[in-house]
Tab-separated table of C-alpha atoms in Angstrom:
chain	number	residue	atom	x	y	z
A	21	MET	CA	83.408	73.040	81.131
A	22	LEU	CA	81.694	76.592	81.453
A	23	ASN	CA	80.862	75.732	85.513
A	24	TYR	CA	84.364	75.560	86.390
A	25	LEU	CA	85.890	77.966	83.902
A	26	MET	CA	84.047	80.910	84.934
A	27	PRO	CA	83.608	80.130	88.489
A	28	THR	CA	87.822	80.003	88.458
A	29	LEU	CA	88.551	82.815	86.256
A	30	SER	CA	85.827	85.418	85.981
A	31	VAL	CA	83.792	85.586	88.496
A	32	ILE	CA	84.936	83.768	91.499
A	33	ALA	CA	88.324	85.008	91.193
A	34	VAL	CA	86.259	87.708	92.433
A	35	LEU	CA	83.880	87.834	94.023
A	36	PHE	CA	85.844	87.554	97.905
A	37	CYS	CA	88.298	89.792	96.384
A	38	LEU	CA	89.056	92.764	99.379
A	39	LYS	CA	88.634	96.355	98.766
A	40	ALA	CA	90.915	98.566	96.843
A	41	GLY	CA	92.609	101.231	98.675
A	42	ALA	CA	96.803	100.424	99.569
A	43	HIS	CA	98.860	101.205	96.827
A	44	VAL	CA	102.555	101.140	96.590
A	45	SER	CA	104.310	102.033	93.740
A	46	SER	CA	107.100	100.357	94.246
A	47	ILE	CA	110.007	100.438	91.412
A	48	SER	CA	109.137	97.860	89.197
A	49	ALA	CA	111.944	95.446	88.353
A	50	VAL	CA	111.031	95.825	84.700
A	51	LEU	CA	113.495	97.273	82.108
A	52	THR	CA	112.179	98.782	79.128
A	53	SER	CA	113.389	100.552	75.831
A	54	GLU	CA	111.185	103.569	74.354
A	55	SER	CA	112.872	102.098	70.664
A	56	LYS	CA	111.532	98.628	71.427
A	57	PRO	CA	108.052	98.206	70.056
A	58	PHE	CA	108.131	94.821	72.119
A	59	SER	CA	109.133	93.303	75.691
A	60	LEU	CA	109.182	90.291	77.068
A	61	HIS	CA	109.771	89.904	81.182
A	62	ALA	CA	110.768	87.037	83.275
A	63	GLY	CA	110.975	86.914	86.657
A	64	ILE	CA	110.952	84.679	89.654
A	65	HIS	CA	110.950	85.195	93.503
A	66	GLY	CA	110.767	83.916	96.917
A	67	VAL	CA	108.228	85.534	98.909
A	68	GLN	CA	109.088	84.483	102.965
A	69	TYR	CA	106.159	84.892	105.523
A	70	PHE	CA	106.581	85.809	109.300
A	71	SER	CA	104.237	83.759	109.897
A	72	GLU	CA	101.569	80.423	108.863
A	73	SER	CA	99.107	80.065	107.270
A	74	THR	CA	96.026	77.416	106.789
A	75	SER	CA	95.797	79.116	103.151
A	76	ASP	CA	99.261	78.425	102.155
A	77	SER	CA	103.125	78.232	102.433
A	78	LYS	CA	104.660	80.098	104.992
A	79	PHE	CA	107.736	79.957	102.292
A	80	GLN	CA	106.458	80.229	98.718
A	81	GLN	CA	108.388	81.184	95.182
A	82	GLN	CA	106.465	82.871	92.364
A	83	ALA	CA	107.410	82.710	88.571
A	84	GLN	CA	106.204	85.443	86.284
A	85	ILE	CA	106.161	86.137	82.729
A	86	GLU	CA	104.825	89.407	81.116
A	87	GLY	CA	104.759	90.892	77.675
A	88	GLN	CA	104.045	93.993	75.560
A	89	PHE	CA	103.503	95.102	72.593
A	90	GLU	CA	102.920	98.747	71.645
A	91	ASP	CA	102.939	100.417	67.869
A	92	SER	CA	102.028	103.898	66.453
A	93	LYS	CA	103.587	103.913	63.170
A	94	ASN	CA	100.476	103.291	60.894
A	95	PHE	CA	97.409	102.203	63.386
A	96	LEU	CA	97.861	102.704	67.379
A	97	VAL	CA	98.538	98.760	68.716
A	98	LYS	CA	98.664	97.928	72.156
A	99	ALA	CA	98.778	94.178	73.807
A	100	HIS	CA	99.874	93.723	77.477
A	101	GLY	CA	99.313	91.082	79.031
A	102	PHE	CA	100.614	89.220	82.184
A	103	ALA	CA	100.941	85.394	83.589
A	104	GLY	CA	101.782	83.745	86.701
A	105	THR	CA	101.777	81.037	89.348
A	106	PHE	CA	103.198	80.668	93.034
A	107	SER	CA	104.421	77.246	94.250
A	108	THR	CA	101.152	76.163	96.178
A	109	PRO	CA	99.096	74.034	94.499
A	110	LYS	CA	95.335	76.198	92.193
A	111	SER	CA	97.035	79.385	92.362
A	112	SER	CA	97.869	80.396	88.828
A	113	TYR	CA	96.781	83.720	87.513
A	114	TYR	CA	96.933	85.996	84.471
A	115	GLY	CA	95.777	89.022	83.148
A	116	VAL	CA	95.459	91.102	80.112
A	117	PRO	CA	95.478	94.959	80.783
A	118	GLU	CA	95.228	96.178	77.387
A	119	LEU	CA	94.612	95.255	74.349
A	120	TYR	CA	93.200	97.150	71.642
A	121	ILE	CA	93.649	98.532	67.707
A	122	GLY	CA	92.978	102.643	66.437
A	123	ARG	CA	94.027	105.343	64.874
A	124	ALA	CA	94.609	108.754	64.506
A	125	LEU	CA	92.243	110.977	62.824
A	126	GLY	CA	94.610	113.935	61.079
A	127	ALA	CA	96.266	115.420	64.695
A	128	PRO	CA	97.187	112.779	66.974
A	129	GLU	CA	95.415	113.899	69.794
A	130	ASN	CA	92.294	112.360	68.327
A	131	THR	CA	92.202	109.271	68.733
A	132	ILE	CA	89.419	106.500	68.365
A	133	ILE	CA	90.163	102.689	69.343
A	134	LEU	CA	88.514	99.936	69.890
A	135	GLY	CA	89.474	97.355	72.694
A	136	ARG	CA	90.021	97.173	76.166
A	137	LYS	CA	91.769	100.504	77.107
A	138	ILE	CA	93.105	102.057	80.600
A	139	GLU	CA	91.866	105.354	80.514
A	140	ASN	CA	92.966	107.985	83.078
A	141	PHE	CA	89.666	109.252	84.687
A	142	SER	CA	90.189	110.353	88.179
A	143	PHE	CA	93.823	110.756	90.145
A	144	LEU	CA	92.489	109.680	93.157
A	145	ASP	CA	90.749	106.595	92.378
A	146	ARG	CA	93.755	105.505	90.284
A	147	GLN	CA	96.161	106.614	93.588
A	148	GLN	CA	93.661	104.859	96.194
A	149	ASN	CA	92.966	101.939	93.829
A	150	LEU	CA	89.228	102.355	94.036
A	151	GLY	CA	88.444	100.505	91.317
A	152	LEU	CA	85.073	103.029	90.626
A	153	PHE	CA	86.426	103.469	87.075
A	154	ASN	CA	88.743	101.244	85.593
A	155	PRO	CA	88.690	97.679	87.227
A	156	TYR	CA	92.296	96.299	88.886
A	157	PHE	CA	93.925	92.895	89.208
A	158	SER	CA	95.786	92.237	92.733
A	159	ASN	CA	97.308	88.821	94.124
A	160	ASP	CA	97.605	90.700	97.452
A	161	MET	CA	95.581	93.754	97.385
A	162	ILE	CA	98.735	95.894	98.248
A	163	HIS	CA	100.308	95.904	94.581
A	164	TYR	CA	97.922	96.291	91.922
A	165	LYS	CA	97.918	96.331	88.265
A	166	GLU	CA	95.404	98.875	86.552
A	167	GLN	CA	93.278	97.118	83.962
A	168	GLY	CA	91.466	98.680	80.899
A	169	LEU	CA	87.953	98.662	80.051
A	170	ILE	CA	86.869	97.454	77.042
A	171	GLY	CA	84.894	99.167	74.515
A	172	LEU	CA	84.948	101.978	71.612
A	173	HIS	CA	87.171	105.006	72.989
A	174	ALA	CA	87.227	108.100	71.780
A	175	ASN	CA	89.790	111.398	72.256
A	176	SER	CA	89.552	114.895	70.851
A	177	ARG	CA	91.435	118.121	71.586
A	178	VAL	CA	91.291	121.521	70.205
A	179	SER	CA	93.793	123.838	72.056
A	180	VAL	CA	93.990	123.409	75.548
A	181	PHE	CA	90.256	122.056	75.977
A	182	GLY	CA	89.497	118.104	75.391
A	183	ILE	CA	87.251	115.784	75.582
A	184	TYR	CA	87.131	111.462	75.546
A	185	GLY	CA	83.915	109.320	75.446
A	186	GLY	CA	83.929	105.870	75.763
A	187	PHE	CA	81.237	103.100	75.138
A	188	PHE	CA	82.136	99.737	76.965
A	189	PRO	CA	79.484	96.647	75.850
A	190	TYR	CA	81.770	94.336	77.539
A	191	TYR	CA	82.087	94.045	81.407
A	192	ILE	CA	84.819	92.155	83.973
A	193	PRO	CA	85.019	92.537	87.069
A	194	ASN	CA	88.135	93.718	89.280
A	195	GLN	CA	90.156	90.489	89.815
A	196	GLY	CA	91.294	89.803	93.629
A	197	PRO	CA	92.867	87.024	94.861
A	198	GLN	CA	91.204	83.661	93.463
A	199	VAL	CA	88.954	81.898	95.821
A	200	TYR	CA	87.118	78.288	94.691
A	201	GLU	CA	84.287	76.416	95.674
A	202	GLU	CA	85.253	72.757	96.545
A	203	ASP	CA	83.562	70.173	99.050
A	204	GLY	CA	80.914	72.905	100.636
A	205	GLU	CA	84.014	75.390	101.183
A	206	ILE	CA	84.900	78.667	99.631
A	207	ARG	CA	88.944	77.784	99.508
A	208	SER	CA	92.389	79.862	98.618
A	209	SER	CA	95.972	78.988	97.829
A	210	ASN	CA	95.785	82.892	98.814
A	211	ARG	CA	95.702	83.963	102.457
A	212	TRP	CA	94.782	87.380	101.067
A	213	ALA	CA	91.395	85.808	99.698
A	214	GLN	CA	88.813	87.421	101.831
A	215	ARG	CA	86.378	83.910	102.785
A	216	PRO	CA	83.019	83.905	104.308
A	217	PRO	CA	82.591	82.011	107.724
A	218	THR	CA	82.652	78.358	107.872
A	219	GLN	CA	79.809	78.049	110.868
A	220	PHE	CA	76.997	79.722	112.452
A	221	ARG	CA	75.682	79.889	115.780
A	222	PHE	CA	73.005	77.698	116.573
A	223	GLY	CA	71.469	77.854	120.290
A	224	THR	CA	74.540	77.063	122.264
A	225	GLN	CA	77.014	75.149	119.408
A	226	ASN	CA	78.246	76.440	116.203
A	227	ARG	CA	77.110	74.825	113.260
A	228	GLU	CA	79.040	73.976	109.652
A	229	ILE	CA	77.556	75.920	106.669
A	230	ILE	CA	78.467	74.309	103.464
A	231	TYR	CA	78.550	76.942	100.059
A	232	ALA	CA	77.725	76.318	96.542
A	233	ILE	CA	77.639	78.128	93.336
A	234	ARG	CA	74.726	78.142	91.497
A	235	ASP	CA	75.046	77.591	87.517
A	236	TYR	CA	74.688	81.231	85.312
A	237	GLU	CA	75.406	81.565	81.815
A	238	ILE	CA	78.805	83.864	81.078
A	239	ASP	CA	76.455	86.277	78.908
A	240	GLU	CA	74.415	87.083	81.901
A	241	ILE	CA	77.659	88.503	83.646
A	242	VAL	CA	80.386	90.230	80.637
A	243	LYS	CA	77.155	91.189	78.213
A	244	ASN	CA	76.765	94.587	80.736
A	245	ALA	CA	77.809	97.713	79.139
A	246	GLY	CA	78.753	100.704	80.639
A	247	SER	CA	79.410	104.437	79.238
A	248	ALA	CA	82.204	107.054	80.091
A	249	ILE	CA	82.834	110.584	79.447
A	250	SER	CA	85.848	112.800	80.492
A	251	ILE	CA	86.119	116.662	79.606
A	252	PHE	CA	90.049	118.454	80.824
A	253	ILE	CA	91.522	121.798	80.063
A	254	GLY	CA	95.318	121.744	80.347
A	255	LYS	CA	97.811	122.199	77.647
A	256	ALA	CA	99.345	118.778	79.019
A	257	ALA	CA	96.864	115.419	78.628
A	258	THR	CA	98.262	113.711	81.429
A	259	ARG	CA	98.519	116.315	84.204
A	260	PRO	CA	95.551	119.248	82.675
A	261	TRP	CA	94.430	122.337	84.945
A	262	VAL	CA	91.023	120.626	85.595
A	263	LYS	CA	89.463	117.511	84.625
A	264	ALA	CA	86.023	116.357	85.483
A	265	SER	CA	84.693	112.085	84.566
A	266	TYR	CA	81.805	110.153	84.738
A	267	THR	CA	80.431	107.191	84.290
A	268	ARG	CA	77.663	104.737	84.552
A	269	LYS	CA	78.660	101.282	83.937
A	270	PRO	CA	78.478	97.958	86.184
A	271	VAL	CA	80.032	98.248	89.608
A	272	ASN	CA	83.942	96.229	89.633
A	273	GLN	CA	83.122	94.999	93.038
A	274	ILE	CA	80.618	92.783	91.618
A	275	PRO	CA	78.307	92.355	94.970
A	276	LEU	CA	77.029	88.409	95.637
A	277	SER	CA	73.345	87.168	96.756
A	278	ARG	CA	72.878	83.975	98.555
A	279	GLU	CA	69.997	81.916	99.222
A	280	THR	CA	70.807	80.547	103.156
A	281	PHE	CA	68.319	77.589	104.290
A	282	GLY	CA	69.341	74.837	107.012
A	283	THR	CA	68.475	71.094	107.169
A	284	ALA	CA	66.087	69.547	110.541
A	285	SER	CA	67.941	66.430	110.829
A	286	ASN	CA	71.374	67.454	111.380
A	287	PHE	CA	71.300	71.645	112.002
A	288	VAL	CA	73.796	72.100	108.633
A	289	GLY	CA	73.415	75.723	107.098
A	290	GLN	CA	73.130	75.472	103.335
A	291	VAL	CA	73.956	78.912	100.983
A	292	LYS	CA	74.080	78.577	97.026
A	293	LEU	CA	76.037	82.113	96.010
A	294	SER	CA	75.864	83.752	92.781
A	295	PRO	CA	77.173	86.770	90.966
A	296	VAL	CA	74.392	89.966	90.868
A	297	VAL	CA	75.561	92.944	88.087
A	298	THR	CA	74.881	95.953	89.542
A	299	TYR	CA	75.220	99.095	88.379
A	300	ASN	CA	76.681	102.685	89.588
A	301	GLN	CA	77.480	106.311	88.489
A	302	VAL	CA	80.920	107.547	89.096
A	303	GLN	CA	82.056	111.284	88.753
A	304	SER	CA	85.219	113.000	89.976
A	305	VAL	CA	86.872	116.239	89.497
A	306	ASP	CA	90.949	116.705	89.612
A	307	PHE	CA	92.821	120.291	90.100
A	308	ASN	CA	96.007	119.741	88.897
A	309	MET	CA	98.721	122.631	89.679
A	310	ASP	CA	102.546	121.825	88.558
A	311	SER	CA	104.863	124.625	89.306
A	312	GLY	CA	108.954	124.036	89.259
A	313	ARG	CA	110.234	121.000	91.189
A	314	PHE	CA	106.681	121.071	92.677
A	315	LYS	CA	103.385	118.677	91.687
A	316	THR	CA	99.888	119.288	93.229
A	317	THR	CA	96.776	117.527	93.014
A	318	TRP	CA	93.292	118.064	94.841
A	319	SER	CA	91.268	115.276	93.826
A	320	TYR	CA	87.456	114.129	94.235
A	321	LEU	CA	85.197	111.480	93.310
A	322	GLU	CA	82.212	109.539	94.580
A	323	ASP	CA	79.504	107.000	93.630
A	324	ARG	CA	76.176	106.324	93.776
A	325	VAL	CA	75.467	102.529	93.327
A	326	GLU	CA	72.067	101.404	91.909
A	327	ASN	CA	71.485	98.828	94.585
A	328	GLN	CA	68.922	96.170	94.008
A	329	THR	CA	66.559	94.436	96.476
A	330	ALA	CA	67.224	90.810	97.377
A	331	LEU	CA	65.123	87.975	96.547
A	332	GLU	CA	62.430	86.445	98.749
A	333	ASP	CA	64.117	84.326	101.052
A	334	GLU	CA	67.772	86.010	99.826
A	335	THR	CA	70.364	88.112	101.272
A	336	LEU	CA	72.600	90.473	98.624
A	337	GLN	CA	75.353	92.572	99.411
A	338	PHE	CA	73.735	96.223	99.605
A	339	LEU	CA	77.156	98.552	98.378
A	340	ALA	CA	76.500	102.107	100.849
A	341	PRO	CA	77.455	105.064	98.047
A	342	LEU	CA	80.731	106.781	99.233
A	343	LYS	CA	82.584	109.911	98.748
A	344	MET	CA	86.410	110.605	98.888
A	345	TYR	CA	88.943	113.531	98.697
A	346	GLY	CA	92.700	113.671	98.733
A	347	LEU	CA	95.398	115.765	98.110
A	348	TRP	CA	98.785	114.728	96.888
A	349	ILE	CA	102.024	116.690	97.017
A	350	ALA	CA	105.126	115.907	95.398
A	351	THR	CA	108.521	117.205	94.550
A	352	ASP	CA	111.313	115.906	92.349
A	353	LEU	CA	114.923	117.327	94.054
A	354	SER	CA	117.235	115.477	92.468
A	355	ASP	CA	119.240	118.463	91.536
A	356	PHE	CA	119.867	118.622	94.855
A	357	PHE	CA	121.635	114.840	95.765
A	358	ASP	CA	122.352	114.753	92.005
A	359	ARG	CA	120.656	111.497	91.326
A	360	ARG	CA	116.713	110.876	91.514
A	361	PHE	CA	114.967	111.550	94.469
A	362	VAL	CA	111.388	112.298	94.579
A	363	THR	CA	109.425	112.731	97.271
A	364	GLU	CA	105.864	112.835	97.846
A	365	ILE	CA	102.987	113.759	100.176
A	366	SER	CA	99.124	112.356	100.569
A	367	TYR	CA	95.766	112.618	102.467
A	368	ALA	CA	93.026	111.601	101.390
A	369	GLN	CA	89.235	111.033	103.753
A	370	LEU	CA	86.710	108.450	102.770
A	371	HIS	CA	83.158	108.914	103.626
A	372	ASP	CA	80.223	105.906	103.842
A	373	GLY	CA	81.216	103.161	101.562
A	374	GLU	CA	79.900	100.417	103.819
A	375	ILE	CA	78.995	96.860	103.047
A	376	LYS	CA	75.757	95.433	104.231
A	377	ASP	CA	74.001	91.917	103.446
A	378	LEU	CA	70.575	92.690	103.795
A	379	LEU	CA	67.130	90.687	103.334
A	380	ALA	CA	64.183	91.175	100.987
A	381	ASP	CA	62.686	93.148	103.571
A	382	GLY	CA	65.651	95.233	104.546
A	383	ARG	CA	66.578	94.024	107.905
A	384	PRO	CA	69.963	92.827	108.144
A	385	SER	CA	71.363	89.422	107.736
A	386	LEU	CA	72.813	87.668	110.736
A	387	PHE	CA	76.241	88.071	109.047
A	388	THR	CA	78.226	89.743	105.921
A	389	PHE	CA	81.278	88.055	104.144
A	390	SER	CA	82.740	91.828	104.219
A	391	SER	CA	81.789	94.985	105.962
A	392	GLN	CA	84.084	97.978	103.745
A	393	ARG	CA	84.182	98.728	99.940
A	394	SER	CA	87.963	100.180	100.764
A	395	LEU	CA	91.170	99.232	102.897
A	396	PHE	CA	91.643	102.723	104.258
A	397	LYS	CA	89.736	105.551	105.622
A	398	ASN	CA	91.608	108.667	106.585
A	399	PRO	CA	94.918	107.427	105.133
A	400	PHE	CA	98.275	109.572	105.607
A	401	ARG	CA	101.172	108.464	102.883
A	402	ILE	CA	104.824	109.626	102.945
A	403	LYS	CA	106.501	108.108	99.658
A	404	PHE	CA	110.167	108.114	98.740
A	405	GLU	CA	112.003	107.368	95.448
A	406	SER	CA	115.912	107.561	95.175
A	407	GLU	CA	119.199	106.407	94.078
A	408	LEU	CA	121.044	105.225	96.612
A	409	PHE	CA	124.418	104.876	95.742
A	410	PHE	CA	125.900	103.526	92.447
A	411	VAL	CA	128.158	99.694	91.900
A	412	ASN	CA	129.667	100.021	88.756
A	413	ASP	CA	128.033	102.665	87.559
A	414	ARG	CA	124.783	101.491	88.141
A	415	PRO	CA	122.498	102.663	90.919
A	416	LEU	CA	121.125	100.710	93.639
A	417	SER	CA	117.542	102.362	93.631
A	418	SER	CA	114.796	102.218	95.901
A	419	ALA	CA	111.093	102.944	96.913
A	420	PHE	CA	109.686	103.438	100.392
A	421	ALA	CA	105.882	104.003	101.260
A	422	TRP	CA	104.387	104.090	104.613
A	423	THR	CA	100.928	104.665	105.410
A	424	PHE	CA	98.956	105.287	108.683
A	425	ASP	CA	94.725	105.223	108.673
A	426	GLN	CA	94.026	107.842	111.665
A	427	LEU	CA	90.482	106.499	111.903
A	428	TYR	CA	91.449	102.840	111.893
A	429	GLN	CA	95.016	103.218	113.591
A	430	GLY	CA	97.156	100.911	111.621
A	431	THR	CA	100.108	101.440	109.165
A	432	LEU	CA	101.286	99.989	106.089
A	433	PHE	CA	104.968	100.197	105.824
A	434	SER	CA	106.097	98.945	101.870
A	435	GLY	CA	109.564	99.073	100.512
A	436	SER	CA	111.826	97.432	97.269
A	437	LEU	CA	115.682	98.262	96.581
A	438	ARG	CA	116.319	97.425	92.888
A	439	TYR	CA	119.712	96.898	91.282
A	440	GLU	CA	120.835	95.728	87.336
A	441	ALA	CA	123.629	93.244	88.167
A	442	VAL	CA	123.902	93.053	84.186
A	443	ALA	CA	122.200	94.291	81.467
A	444	GLN	CA	119.023	93.339	81.477
A	445	MET	CA	119.080	91.677	84.492
A	446	ASN	CA	117.421	92.665	88.031
A	447	ILE	CA	118.330	91.668	91.534
A	448	ASN	CA	115.437	93.198	93.857
A	449	PHE	CA	113.995	92.843	97.030
A	450	GLY	CA	111.110	93.756	98.698
A	451	PHE	CA	109.410	93.886	102.446
A	452	ASP	CA	105.418	94.661	103.150
A	453	LEU	CA	105.017	95.314	106.942
A	454	LEU	CA	101.443	95.966	108.668
A	455	GLY	CA	99.707	96.617	111.680
A	456	VAL	CA	97.376	98.545	113.778
A	457	GLU	CA	97.659	99.609	117.722
A	458	GLU	CA	94.879	98.604	118.473
A	459	GLU	CA	92.600	95.703	118.086
A	460	GLN	CA	88.994	97.430	117.115
A	461	ALA	CA	85.165	96.407	117.504
A	462	GLU	CA	84.831	97.008	113.430
A	463	THR	CA	87.082	94.600	111.410
A	464	HIS	CA	89.372	95.794	108.647
A	465	PHE	CA	91.938	95.323	105.955
A	466	LEU	CA	94.601	95.824	108.496
A	467	GLN	CA	93.408	94.043	111.518
A	468	GLU	CA	93.260	91.195	109.536
A	469	GLN	CA	96.338	91.009	107.394
A	470	GLN	CA	98.312	92.042	110.041
A	471	ALA	CA	99.905	88.433	110.367
A	472	ASN	CA	101.056	88.467	106.902
A	473	ASP	CA	104.436	90.348	107.051
A	474	ARG	CA	106.427	89.627	104.907
A	475	VAL	CA	110.015	89.824	102.614
A	476	TYR	CA	110.747	88.809	99.155
A	477	GLY	CA	113.638	88.809	96.518
A	478	GLY	CA	114.393	87.601	93.160
A	479	LEU	CA	115.931	87.912	89.384
A	480	GLU	CA	113.858	89.462	86.664
A	481	TYR	CA	115.468	89.724	82.800
A	482	VAL	CA	114.092	91.750	80.168
A	483	PHE	CA	114.893	90.021	76.495
């Protein structure tokens, strides 16, 4: 049982996930009520892709249920989870972004919490969905759900000075599009999932590669501790003037080790895979300046991965360190338009962040599973959220985001519309369009996924 659950749910579901990067905070079709500590949301959607795929259907249906409970009367309690499935086989998924209990110690700013909790470490890490501090969940690497770290969380604040400290005895990596091993192949019911090559070149012919997952214990993965600290100066804890964070913990994008050998009788390649928990150190700093209708953030972060050396006759993914800095400007023009209208402009640059497959002696392997730790290198993004017009005193809400990567010469254009047709029921529609101006020798997310343009729509209801 463990051999099935662990590969499919906690590690293999994320072993070949794409790197984090693109972000569209499309208007959620979830209706919330601050007076209700508990909410339950159910939705069904249809997804129409513009092209065929060997992994899934051109038209799919998706059903999802999501619940949240939050209360702070006597204890600080929060439980947030979701589960869903697509119409294709082996496409079910679930996640628990937060699950904790705690108490305020005197002042409400001083708290101690035990469980899985999302902490705001770095603006750039969250805005670009890098997943360096908090891990993430994503079915398509475009729309993300941030997930918390598991352990003890402590916050304290005096005047404009605040500090956070966390210890995390358990580790859960990123959850990307699911993959699984079957009949010697790494398969997926999700076209967004990244899979390794199925053939290798031997002489003048292509030869088959057969994959297998090596047995390992769950404890070897999840029982790897980490810690983090943040300090800030500012009147508002959510957007202080200055915030600096540091963590040392297992990298959320878990590297793979593989043993490769061939059979002389039929020249078939045999590859045995296993995850290798690897630590990294991440540090960041944010500067926030809010004035009137304008909000501005300058953010910087860097990480350094404590890469291990591959065992003899094996290959191990080497995660190069990365540095990223970005500027974000937002303004609320709702007063001018007499309805909600918010715009955002941002630009970021990422340096390094490559992935290499290295042999025990440091030489590169003949092929690699993945080449980049991020989706974008130099993303410029424009985003709008607005109420287009009203029907029966209810707004038709919209969100549009256009991202252009100057290095890759590619774009991601996403949008969504939402209308509350009746009380507590939303009708929504959305699209995601990807493209590149020209093919490049270096493969990247936009180039690999440009055939996955899609539209979607459906209903969501809150109980």
